Amino acid sequence: MKRVETAAGPKRSLTTVRDYLGEVGGRDLASFEADYRKTIGLLRRVKEFGPGARILEIGSGTGWFTVLACREGYRAEGVEISWELVEFARRRAERAGVAARFHEARAESLPVEDASFDVAYANSVMEHVEGWREAIAEAWRVLRPGGLLFVGTTNRLYPVSTEIDFPLYQWLPFGLRRRIAIRKRGEDVMENGFAWNHFTPMELRRALHRAGFGRVLDVFDLVEGKDLRGVKRLARPLLPLLKGFRPARVPFYLAISTTNLWALK
């Protein structure tokens, strides 16, 4: 597959972007409403903000989150490395009648001013970003004091990989993971939006603190007893321990496929 290059940097292969657009781009905005409501609710559980707040989506894809946020009265913008996805998102915003802005750029070099956003949202992005530490530093730069960054990414502690069918793939050293991925997916696997970075919640928490974020929360900080339903209700007696003693969370991370962290500047 041909690699596409622009001033903003290397892109995913054309075939991969078109496949993604075919799979996700065909969905109408209404089909994303439930996901949007859940996401906004979790963000506002950590930091209260209302219409007029500025939200930056890092890795905006087809733009559904940014467009829905604009439709609700937020001043939302998206950043995406693929020019095709940027153009698609702009058309989606135009059809929705909202003034959402989309930028073609890398997460390591955000084209926005310092301290200009209240919230930065980066879901399923950092695993694909070579300079992920620089991307976190950029998110800190563009947030106002007290601003919130959400990062949703891979969890290396989870024993099953959703990308490569190989036992304990995410637990292996990077070099070995790379060789296995190339053998199973071909030499151009790195050009196809593949997740090369695998994080533990502890590692990513430390990186966020080093970047300057003061308070970093995970799902155990946010969950309440009333949120645990069905068989999960059995874990309610453990919540005080998990909230007050972070090392006790480590065994439970093994059962969570993603790392989700909320960081306050």
CSV table of C-alpha atoms in Angstrom, one decimal:
chain,number,residue,atom,x,y,z
A,1,MET,CA,0.0,0.0,0.0
A,2,LYS,CA,1.2,3.5,-0.8
A,3,ARG,CA,2.1,5.7,2.1
A,4,VAL,CA,0.6,9.2,1.9
A,5,GLU,CA,2.7,12.1,3.1
A,6,THR,CA,1.8,15.7,3.7
A,7,ALA,CA,3.2,18.7,5.6
A,8,ALA,CA,1.4,17.4,8.7
A,9,GLY,CA,3.3,14.1,8.6
A,10,PRO,CA,2.7,10.5,7.4
A,11,LYS,CA,-0.8,9.3,7.0
A,12,ARG,CA,-2.5,5.9,7.4
A,13,SER,CA,-2.6,4.0,4.1
A,14,LEU,CA,-5.4,5.2,1.8
A,15,THR,CA,-7.0,1.7,1.9
A,16,THR,CA,-7.2,1.8,5.7
A,17,VAL,CA,-8.8,5.2,5.8
A,18,ARG,CA,-11.4,4.3,3.2
A,19,ASP,CA,-12.2,1.0,5.1
A,20,TYR,CA,-12.6,3.0,8.3
A,21,LEU,CA,-14.9,5.5,6.6
A,22,GLY,CA,-16.9,2.7,5.1
A,23,GLU,CA,-17.4,1.1,8.5
A,24,VAL,CA,-17.9,4.2,10.7
A,25,GLY,CA,-18.6,7.0,8.3
A,26,GLY,CA,-21.8,5.4,7.1
A,27,ARG,CA,-23.4,5.7,10.6
A,28,ASP,CA,-25.6,8.8,11.2
A,29,LEU,CA,-25.2,11.1,14.1
A,30,ALA,CA,-28.2,9.6,16.0
A,31,SER,CA,-26.4,6.3,16.3
A,32,PHE,CA,-23.6,8.0,18.4
A,33,GLU,CA,-25.9,9.8,20.8
A,34,ALA,CA,-25.7,7.2,23.6
A,35,ASP,CA,-21.9,7.1,23.4
A,36,TYR,CA,-21.8,10.9,23.4
A,37,ARG,CA,-24.0,11.2,26.4
A,38,LYS,CA,-22.0,8.7,28.4
A,39,THR,CA,-18.7,10.4,27.5
A,40,ILE,CA,-19.9,13.9,28.4
A,41,GLY,CA,-21.4,12.6,31.6
A,42,LEU,CA,-18.0,11.1,32.7
A,43,LEU,CA,-16.1,14.2,31.7
A,44,ARG,CA,-18.5,16.4,33.8
A,45,ARG,CA,-18.3,14.0,36.7
A,46,VAL,CA,-14.6,15.1,37.1
A,47,LYS,CA,-14.9,18.8,35.9
A,48,GLU,CA,-18.2,20.7,35.7
A,49,PHE,CA,-18.5,22.7,32.5
A,50,GLY,CA,-21.5,23.9,30.5
A,51,PRO,CA,-22.4,25.3,27.0
A,52,GLY,CA,-19.7,27.7,25.8
A,53,ALA,CA,-16.8,25.6,27.2
A,54,ARG,CA,-14.1,24.9,24.7
A,55,ILE,CA,-13.4,21.2,23.9
A,56,LEU,CA,-10.6,19.9,21.8
A,57,GLU,CA,-10.9,16.3,20.4
A,58,ILE,CA,-7.5,14.9,19.7
A,59,GLY,CA,-7.9,12.2,17.0
A,60,SER,CA,-11.3,13.3,15.9
A,61,GLY,CA,-11.9,10.6,13.3
A,62,THR,CA,-15.2,11.1,11.5
A,63,GLY,CA,-16.0,14.0,13.8
A,64,TRP,CA,-19.1,12.7,15.5
A,65,PHE,CA,-18.1,13.6,19.0
A,66,THR,CA,-17.0,17.1,18.0
A,67,VAL,CA,-20.1,17.8,15.9
A,68,LEU,CA,-22.5,16.5,18.7
A,69,ALA,CA,-20.7,18.7,21.2
A,70,CYS,CA,-21.1,21.7,19.0
A,71,ARG,CA,-24.7,21.0,18.5
A,72,GLU,CA,-25.2,21.0,22.3
A,73,GLY,CA,-23.6,24.5,22.6
A,74,TYR,CA,-20.0,23.7,23.3
A,75,ARG,CA,-17.2,25.3,21.3
A,76,ALA,CA,-15.6,22.2,20.0
A,77,GLU,CA,-12.8,21.5,17.6
A,78,GLY,CA,-11.1,18.4,16.3
A,79,VAL,CA,-7.6,17.5,15.3
A,80,GLU,CA,-6.9,14.5,13.0
A,81,ILE,CA,-3.8,13.3,11.1
A,82,SER,CA,-5.8,12.0,8.0
A,83,TRP,CA,-6.8,14.7,5.6
A,84,GLU,CA,-9.6,12.4,4.3
A,85,LEU,CA,-11.1,12.1,7.8
A,86,VAL,CA,-10.8,15.9,8.3
A,87,GLU,CA,-12.7,16.6,5.0
A,88,PHE,CA,-15.3,14.0,6.0
A,89,ALA,CA,-15.8,15.6,9.4
A,90,ARG,CA,-16.1,19.1,7.9
A,91,ARG,CA,-18.8,17.8,5.6
A,92,ARG,CA,-20.5,16.2,8.5
A,93,ALA,CA,-20.5,19.4,10.5
A,94,GLU,CA,-21.8,21.3,7.5
A,95,ARG,CA,-24.7,18.9,7.1
A,96,ALA,CA,-25.4,19.2,10.8
A,97,GLY,CA,-25.4,23.0,10.6
A,98,VAL,CA,-22.8,23.5,13.3
A,99,ALA,CA,-19.6,25.6,13.3
A,100,ALA,CA,-17.2,22.8,14.3
A,101,ARG,CA,-13.6,23.3,13.2
A,102,PHE,CA,-11.3,20.5,12.2
A,103,HIS,CA,-7.5,20.7,11.8
A,104,GLU,CA,-5.2,18.4,9.9
A,105,ALA,CA,-2.3,17.9,12.3
A,106,ARG,CA,-0.4,15.6,14.5
A,107,ALA,CA,-1.1,15.1,18.2
A,108,GLU,CA,2.5,16.0,18.9
A,109,SER,CA,2.0,19.4,17.4
A,110,LEU,CA,-1.5,20.8,18.0
A,111,PRO,CA,-2.3,23.9,15.9
A,112,VAL,CA,-4.0,25.8,18.7
A,113,GLU,CA,-2.9,28.5,21.2
A,114,ASP,CA,-1.6,27.9,24.8
A,115,ALA,CA,-4.2,27.7,27.6
A,116,SER,CA,-7.1,28.0,25.2
A,117,PHE,CA,-9.3,24.9,26.0
A,118,ASP,CA,-11.3,23.7,29.0
A,119,VAL,CA,-11.3,20.1,28.0
A,120,ALA,CA,-9.1,17.9,25.8
A,121,TYR,CA,-10.5,14.5,24.8
A,122,ALA,CA,-8.2,11.8,23.3
A,123,ASN,CA,-9.8,8.4,23.0
A,124,SER,CA,-8.1,5.5,21.1
A,125,VAL,CA,-5.3,7.8,20.0
A,126,MET,CA,-2.1,7.5,22.1
A,127,GLU,CA,-1.6,3.9,21.2
A,128,HIS,CA,-1.0,5.1,17.6
A,129,VAL,CA,1.2,8.1,18.3
A,130,GLU,CA,4.9,7.5,18.1
A,131,GLY,CA,5.7,10.6,20.2
A,132,TRP,CA,3.0,10.0,22.8
A,133,ARG,CA,4.8,11.8,25.6
A,134,GLU,CA,5.1,14.9,23.4
A,135,ALA,CA,1.3,14.5,22.7
A,136,ILE,CA,0.5,14.5,26.4
A,137,ALA,CA,2.8,17.6,26.8
A,138,GLU,CA,0.9,19.3,24.0
A,139,ALA,CA,-2.5,18.5,25.6
A,140,TRP,CA,-1.2,20.1,28.9
A,141,ARG,CA,0.0,23.2,26.9
A,142,VAL,CA,-3.4,23.9,25.3
A,143,LEU,CA,-5.5,23.4,28.4
A,144,ARG,CA,-6.4,26.3,30.7
A,145,PRO,CA,-5.5,26.1,34.4
A,146,GLY,CA,-7.9,23.6,35.9
A,147,GLY,CA,-8.5,22.1,32.5
A,148,LEU,CA,-9.3,18.4,32.0
A,149,LEU,CA,-7.7,15.8,29.8
A,150,PHE,CA,-9.3,12.5,29.2
A,151,VAL,CA,-7.1,9.7,27.8
A,152,GLY,CA,-8.5,6.4,26.7
A,153,THR,CA,-6.0,3.9,25.3
A,154,THR,CA,-4.7,0.3,25.6
A,155,ASN,CA,-4.1,-1.6,28.8
A,156,ARG,CA,-1.0,-3.7,28.7
A,157,LEU,CA,-2.0,-5.6,31.8
A,158,TYR,CA,-5.1,-7.0,30.0
A,159,PRO,CA,-4.0,-10.5,28.9
A,160,VAL,CA,-5.9,-10.6,25.6
A,161,SER,CA,-5.0,-8.5,22.6
A,162,THR,CA,-7.7,-7.1,20.4
A,163,GLU,CA,-5.2,-6.5,17.5
A,164,ILE,CA,-3.0,-9.7,17.3
A,165,ASP,CA,-4.1,-13.2,17.9
A,166,PHE,CA,-1.1,-14.3,20.0
A,167,PRO,CA,-0.9,-15.5,23.6
A,168,LEU,CA,-0.2,-12.7,26.0
A,169,TYR,CA,0.9,-10.5,23.1
A,170,GLN,CA,0.6,-7.2,25.0
A,171,TRP,CA,2.9,-8.5,27.7
A,172,LEU,CA,5.8,-9.1,25.3
A,173,PRO,CA,8.7,-6.7,24.7
A,174,PHE,CA,8.2,-4.2,21.9
A,175,GLY,CA,10.7,-5.7,19.5
A,176,LEU,CA,9.1,-9.1,19.8
A,177,ARG,CA,5.6,-7.6,19.4
A,178,ARG,CA,6.7,-5.9,16.3
A,179,ARG,CA,8.1,-9.0,14.7
A,180,ILE,CA,5.0,-11.0,15.5
A,181,ALA,CA,2.7,-8.2,14.1
A,182,ILE,CA,4.7,-8.0,10.9
A,183,ARG,CA,4.6,-11.8,10.5
A,184,LYS,CA,0.9,-11.9,10.9
A,185,ARG,CA,-0.2,-8.6,9.2
A,186,GLY,CA,2.6,-7.9,6.7
A,187,GLU,CA,5.5,-5.4,6.4
A,188,ASP,CA,3.2,-2.4,6.1
A,189,VAL,CA,1.4,-3.0,9.4
A,190,MET,CA,2.9,0.1,10.9
A,191,GLU,CA,1.3,2.3,8.2
A,192,ASN,CA,-2.2,1.0,8.9
A,193,GLY,CA,-3.2,2.6,12.1
A,194,PHE,CA,-1.9,-0.2,14.2
A,195,ALA,CA,-1.6,0.1,18.0
A,196,TRP,CA,2.1,0.0,18.8
A,197,ASN,CA,2.0,1.6,22.2
A,198,HIS,CA,0.7,-0.5,25.1
A,199,PHE,CA,0.4,1.2,28.5
A,200,THR,CA,-0.3,0.2,32.0
A,201,PRO,CA,-2.5,2.5,34.1
A,202,MET,CA,0.4,3.1,36.4
A,203,GLU,CA,2.8,4.0,33.6
A,204,LEU,CA,0.4,6.4,32.0
A,205,ARG,CA,-0.5,8.0,35.4
A,206,ARG,CA,3.2,8.7,36.0
A,207,ALA,CA,3.6,10.2,32.5
A,208,LEU,CA,0.7,12.5,33.1
A,209,HIS,CA,2.1,13.7,36.4
A,210,ARG,CA,5.5,14.3,34.8
A,211,ALA,CA,3.8,16.4,32.1
A,212,GLY,CA,2.5,18.7,34.8
A,213,PHE,CA,-1.0,17.4,35.5
A,214,GLY,CA,-1.8,17.6,39.2
A,215,ARG,CA,-4.6,15.2,39.8
A,216,VAL,CA,-5.1,12.0,37.8
A,217,LEU,CA,-8.2,9.8,38.3
A,218,ASP,CA,-9.2,6.4,36.9
A,219,VAL,CA,-12.4,4.4,36.8
A,220,PHE,CA,-12.1,3.3,40.5
A,221,ASP,CA,-12.0,7.0,41.6
A,222,LEU,CA,-15.2,7.7,39.7
A,223,VAL,CA,-17.3,4.6,40.2
A,224,GLU,CA,-19.9,4.7,43.0
A,225,GLY,CA,-21.8,1.8,44.6
A,226,LYS,CA,-24.9,2.6,42.6
A,227,ASP,CA,-23.0,2.2,39.4
A,228,LEU,CA,-22.3,-1.4,40.1
A,229,ARG,CA,-25.3,-3.5,38.9
A,230,GLY,CA,-25.9,-7.2,38.4
A,231,VAL,CA,-23.0,-9.4,39.4
A,232,LYS,CA,-20.8,-6.3,39.8
A,233,ARG,CA,-22.7,-5.5,42.9
A,234,LEU,CA,-20.6,-8.1,44.7
A,235,ALA,CA,-17.7,-5.7,44.4
A,236,ARG,CA,-19.4,-2.9,46.4
A,237,PRO,CA,-17.8,-3.8,49.7
A,238,LEU,CA,-14.4,-3.4,48.1
A,239,LEU,CA,-14.9,0.1,46.9
A,240,PRO,CA,-13.6,1.9,50.0
A,241,LEU,CA,-10.4,-0.1,49.8
A,242,LEU,CA,-10.0,0.5,46.1
A,243,LYS,CA,-10.6,4.2,46.4
A,244,GLY,CA,-8.3,4.7,49.3
A,245,PHE,CA,-5.4,2.3,48.4
A,246,ARG,CA,-4.3,2.4,44.8
A,247,PRO,CA,-2.1,-0.7,44.9
A,248,ALA,CA,-5.2,-2.8,45.6
A,249,ARG,CA,-6.5,-1.9,42.1
A,250,VAL,CA,-3.7,-3.7,40.2
A,251,PRO,CA,-5.3,-7.2,40.2
A,252,PHE,CA,-8.6,-5.6,38.9
A,253,TYR,CA,-6.7,-3.9,36.0
A,254,LEU,CA,-6.2,-7.4,34.6
A,255,ALA,CA,-9.9,-7.5,33.9
A,256,ILE,CA,-10.2,-4.1,32.1
A,257,SER,CA,-9.2,-4.0,28.4
A,258,THR,CA,-8.5,-0.2,28.3
A,259,THR,CA,-6.7,2.4,30.3
A,260,ASN,CA,-9.0,5.4,31.0
A,261,LEU,CA,-7.6,8.3,32.9
A,262,TRP,CA,-8.9,11.8,33.7
A,263,ALA,CA,-6.1,14.4,34.4
A,264,LEU,CA,-6.6,17.9,35.8
A,265,LYS,CA,-4.1,20.6,35.0
